Coordinates of C-alpha atoms in Angstrom, one line a residue:
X7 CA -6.6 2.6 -14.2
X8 CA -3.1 0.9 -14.0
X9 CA -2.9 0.7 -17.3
X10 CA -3.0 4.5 -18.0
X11 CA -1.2 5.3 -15.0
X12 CA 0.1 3.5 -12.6
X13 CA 1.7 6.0 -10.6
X14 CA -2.0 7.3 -9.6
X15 CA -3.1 3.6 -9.1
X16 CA -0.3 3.3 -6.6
X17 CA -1.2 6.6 -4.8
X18 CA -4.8 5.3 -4.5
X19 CA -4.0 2.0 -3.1
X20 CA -1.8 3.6 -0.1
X21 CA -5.3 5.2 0.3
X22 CA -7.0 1.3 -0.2
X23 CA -4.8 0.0 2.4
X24 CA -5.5 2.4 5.1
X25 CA -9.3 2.0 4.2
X26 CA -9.3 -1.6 4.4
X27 CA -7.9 -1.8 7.7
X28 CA -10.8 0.9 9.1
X29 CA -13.2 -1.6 7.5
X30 CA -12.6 -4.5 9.0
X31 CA -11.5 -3.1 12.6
X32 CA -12.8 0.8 12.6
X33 CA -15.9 2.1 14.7
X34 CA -18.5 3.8 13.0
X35 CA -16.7 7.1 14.3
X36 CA -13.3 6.2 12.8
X37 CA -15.1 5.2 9.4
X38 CA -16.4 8.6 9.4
X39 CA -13.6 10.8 10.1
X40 CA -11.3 8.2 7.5
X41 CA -13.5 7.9 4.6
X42 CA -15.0 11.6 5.1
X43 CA -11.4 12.6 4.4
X44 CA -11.3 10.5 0.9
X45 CA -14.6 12.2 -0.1
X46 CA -13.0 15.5 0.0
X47 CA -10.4 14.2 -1.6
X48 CA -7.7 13.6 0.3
X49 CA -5.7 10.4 0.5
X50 CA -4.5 8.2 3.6
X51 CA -2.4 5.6 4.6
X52 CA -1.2 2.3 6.1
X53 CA 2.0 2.4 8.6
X54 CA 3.0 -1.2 8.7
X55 CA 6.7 -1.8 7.5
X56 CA 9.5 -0.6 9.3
X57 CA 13.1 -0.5 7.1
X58 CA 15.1 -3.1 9.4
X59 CA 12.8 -5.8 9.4
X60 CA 10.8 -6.0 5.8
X61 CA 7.2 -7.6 5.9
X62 CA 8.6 -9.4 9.4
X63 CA 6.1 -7.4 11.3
X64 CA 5.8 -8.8 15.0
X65 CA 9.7 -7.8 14.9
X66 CA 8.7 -4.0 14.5
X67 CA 10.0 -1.9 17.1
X68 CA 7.5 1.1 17.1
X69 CA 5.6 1.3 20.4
X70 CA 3.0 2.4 21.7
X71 CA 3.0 3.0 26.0
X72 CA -0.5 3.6 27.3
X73 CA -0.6 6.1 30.2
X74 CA -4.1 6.6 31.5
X75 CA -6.6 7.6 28.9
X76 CA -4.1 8.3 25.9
X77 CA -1.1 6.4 24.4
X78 CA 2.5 7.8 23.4
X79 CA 3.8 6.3 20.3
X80 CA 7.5 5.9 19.6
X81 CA 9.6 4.9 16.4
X82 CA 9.9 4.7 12.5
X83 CA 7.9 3.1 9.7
X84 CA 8.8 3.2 6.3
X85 CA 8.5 2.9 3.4
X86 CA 5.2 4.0 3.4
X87 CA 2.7 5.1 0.6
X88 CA 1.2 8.4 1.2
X89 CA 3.1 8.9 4.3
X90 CA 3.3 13.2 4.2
X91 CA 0.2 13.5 2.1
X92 CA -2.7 11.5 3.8
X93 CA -4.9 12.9 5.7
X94 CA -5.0 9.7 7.9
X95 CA -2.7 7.4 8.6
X96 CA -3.1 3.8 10.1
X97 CA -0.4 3.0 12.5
X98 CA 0.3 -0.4 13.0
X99 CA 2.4 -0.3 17.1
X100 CA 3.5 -2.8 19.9
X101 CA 1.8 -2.5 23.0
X102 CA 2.9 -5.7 24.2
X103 CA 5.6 -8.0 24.2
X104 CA 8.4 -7.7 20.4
X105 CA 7.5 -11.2 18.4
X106 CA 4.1 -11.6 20.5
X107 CA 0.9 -11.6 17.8
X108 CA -1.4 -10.7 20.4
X109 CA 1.1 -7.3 21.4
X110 CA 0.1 -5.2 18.2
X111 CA -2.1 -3.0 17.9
X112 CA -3.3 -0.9 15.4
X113 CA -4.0 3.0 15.5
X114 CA -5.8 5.5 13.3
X115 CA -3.6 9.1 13.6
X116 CA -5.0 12.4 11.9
X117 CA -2.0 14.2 10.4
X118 CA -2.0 17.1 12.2
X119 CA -1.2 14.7 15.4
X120 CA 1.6 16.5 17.5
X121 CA 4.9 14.5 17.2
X122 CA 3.7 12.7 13.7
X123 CA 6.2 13.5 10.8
X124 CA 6.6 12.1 7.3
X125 CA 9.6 12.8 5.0
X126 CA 10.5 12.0 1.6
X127 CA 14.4 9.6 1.6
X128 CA 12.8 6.8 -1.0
X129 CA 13.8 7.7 -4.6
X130 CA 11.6 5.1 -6.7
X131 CA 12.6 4.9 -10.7
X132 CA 9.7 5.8 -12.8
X133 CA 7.2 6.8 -10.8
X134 CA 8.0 10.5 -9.4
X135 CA 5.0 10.8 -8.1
X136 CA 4.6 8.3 -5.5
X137 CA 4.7 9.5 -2.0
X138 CA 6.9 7.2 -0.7
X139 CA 7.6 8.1 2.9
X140 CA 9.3 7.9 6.3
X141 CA 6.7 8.4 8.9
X142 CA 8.6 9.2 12.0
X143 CA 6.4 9.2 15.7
X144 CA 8.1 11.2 18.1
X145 CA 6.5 10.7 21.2
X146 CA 2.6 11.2 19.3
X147 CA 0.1 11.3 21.8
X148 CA -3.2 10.2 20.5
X149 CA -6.3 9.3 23.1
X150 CA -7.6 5.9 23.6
X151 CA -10.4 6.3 20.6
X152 CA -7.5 6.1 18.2
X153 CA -7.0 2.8 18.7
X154 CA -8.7 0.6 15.6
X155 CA -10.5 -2.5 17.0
X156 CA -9.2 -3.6 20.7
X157 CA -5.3 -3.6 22.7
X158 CA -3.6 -6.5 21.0
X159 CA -5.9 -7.4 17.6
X160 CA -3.2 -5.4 15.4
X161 CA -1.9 -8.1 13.7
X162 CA -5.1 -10.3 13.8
X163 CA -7.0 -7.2 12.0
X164 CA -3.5 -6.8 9.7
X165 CA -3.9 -9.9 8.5
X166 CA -7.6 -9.7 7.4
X167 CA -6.8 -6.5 5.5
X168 CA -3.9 -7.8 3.8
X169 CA -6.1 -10.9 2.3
X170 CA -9.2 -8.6 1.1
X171 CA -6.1 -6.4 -0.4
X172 CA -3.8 -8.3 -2.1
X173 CA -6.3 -9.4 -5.5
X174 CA -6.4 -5.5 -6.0
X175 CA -2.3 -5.4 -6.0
X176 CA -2.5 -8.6 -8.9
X177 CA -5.3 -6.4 -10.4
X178 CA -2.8 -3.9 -11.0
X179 CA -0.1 -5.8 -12.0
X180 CA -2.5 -7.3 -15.2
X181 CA -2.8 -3.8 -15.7
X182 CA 0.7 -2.5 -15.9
X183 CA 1.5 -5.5 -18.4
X184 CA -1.4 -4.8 -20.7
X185 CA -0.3 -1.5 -21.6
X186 CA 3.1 -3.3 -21.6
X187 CA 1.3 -5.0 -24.3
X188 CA 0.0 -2.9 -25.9
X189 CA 3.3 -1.1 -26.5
X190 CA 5.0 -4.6 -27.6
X191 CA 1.9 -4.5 -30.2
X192 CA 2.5 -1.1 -31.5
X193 CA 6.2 -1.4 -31.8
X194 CA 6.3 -4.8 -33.6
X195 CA 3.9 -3.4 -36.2
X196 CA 5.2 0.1 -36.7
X197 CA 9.4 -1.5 -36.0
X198 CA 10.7 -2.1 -40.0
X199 CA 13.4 -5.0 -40.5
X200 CA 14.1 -6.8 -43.3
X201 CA 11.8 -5.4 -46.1
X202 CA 8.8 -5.4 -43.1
X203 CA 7.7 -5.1 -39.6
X204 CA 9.1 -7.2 -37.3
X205 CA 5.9 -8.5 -36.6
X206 CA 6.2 -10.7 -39.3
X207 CA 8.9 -12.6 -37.6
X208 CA 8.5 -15.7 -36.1
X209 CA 10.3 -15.0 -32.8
X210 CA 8.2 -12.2 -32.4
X211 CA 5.3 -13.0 -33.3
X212 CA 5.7 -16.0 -30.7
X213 CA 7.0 -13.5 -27.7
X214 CA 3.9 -11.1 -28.3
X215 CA 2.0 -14.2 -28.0
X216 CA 2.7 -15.7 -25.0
X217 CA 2.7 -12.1 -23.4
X218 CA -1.0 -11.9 -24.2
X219 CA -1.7 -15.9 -23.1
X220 CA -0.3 -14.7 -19.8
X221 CA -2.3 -11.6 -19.8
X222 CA -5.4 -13.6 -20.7
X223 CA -4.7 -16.1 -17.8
X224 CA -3.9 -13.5 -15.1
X225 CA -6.4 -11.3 -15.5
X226 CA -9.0 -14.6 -15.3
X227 CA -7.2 -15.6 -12.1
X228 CA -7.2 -12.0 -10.7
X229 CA -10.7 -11.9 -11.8
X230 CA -11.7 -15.6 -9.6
X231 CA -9.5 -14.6 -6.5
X232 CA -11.1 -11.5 -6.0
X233 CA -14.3 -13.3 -6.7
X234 CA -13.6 -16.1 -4.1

């Protein structure tokens, strides 16, 4: 799929992300309502990054403050794929102590939840139609059922999704370069220079080639890690 269009492929694996993560922490409740929502089409997402502090996540300042049988959560994430369309969203919050792995926790939010916002600031180059968004929690009040496994496995159950995820990013990567490929191919052979195509040139002929050796050897090694 990548390698016709990558800017879906990207769309679906926001979706992927917030799946994985109901997989390996969700109740059978929470797998309903998440995946129900993909069946009908829509799309979801996963709320881990926040702008100041990159893939540092136990320095993410979005909280979550538990008040009797509900939670309030506070703060930004971004950027974050399918952040204003999905249907769901998987919010990734401190409830405990900022740099603590056990004060994470993670928490599935249905769009329409009050005080849950996504905008649109990231531009990307070439791909127009990713949703790339701010999601913005302004005091979102969700009940206890939202949270996704138990107080203060977030990062424990971030980490598991992030290893059965990560083959599927490479996967896409093979497939973005063989369509690269494929376009080096047809240029060099339809690309006139010197009384021929430039295909007939040494250089190129030797470039072309070692782009499909490493398309050959990554799509093997994709193929064994998500295997293993």
């Amino acid at each position: 799929g990548a390698a016709w269009d990558l800017d879906f492929m990207l769309c679906l694996g926001g979706a992927v992300l917030g799946g994985a993560a109901v997989l390996v922490a969700g109740n059978s409740d929470q797998q309903t309502a998440y995946f129900g929502a993909l069946l009908r089409g829509e799309v979801g997402g996963l709320a881990l990054s926040e702008w100041e502090h990159g893939s540092d996540l136990l320095s993410n300042e979005c909280v979550a403050t538990q008040s009797d049988d509900h939670f309030v959560l506070r703060g930004v994430k971004g950027p974050i794929n399918n952040g204003t369309r999905g249907a769901y969203v998987v919010v990734l919050a401190r409830t405990g102590e900022q740099s603590d792995a056990s004060g994470q926790t993670l928490f599935l939010l249905d769009r329409n939840t009050k005080g849950l916002e996504g905008e649109l600031p990231f531009s990307s180059i070439g791909y127009r139609n990713m949703d790339l968004a701010r999601v913005t929690l302004n005091d979102a009040r969700v009940p206890a059922s939202a949270v996704l496994g138990q107080v203060g496995e977030g990062f424990l159950h971030v980490r598991r999704t992030l290893e059965i995820s990560r083959s599927g990013v490479a996967a896409m990567t093979c497939g973005a370069l063989a369509r690269a490929t494929s376009l080096a191919l047809e240029h060099a052979r339809t690309r006139h220079l010197y009384q021929g195509p430039i295909s007939d040139l040494p250089a190129v002929r030797g470039l072309v080639a070692r782009c499909v050796a490493r398309l050959v050897l990554g799509t093997a090694l994709v193929r064994t890690t998500a295997h293993a």
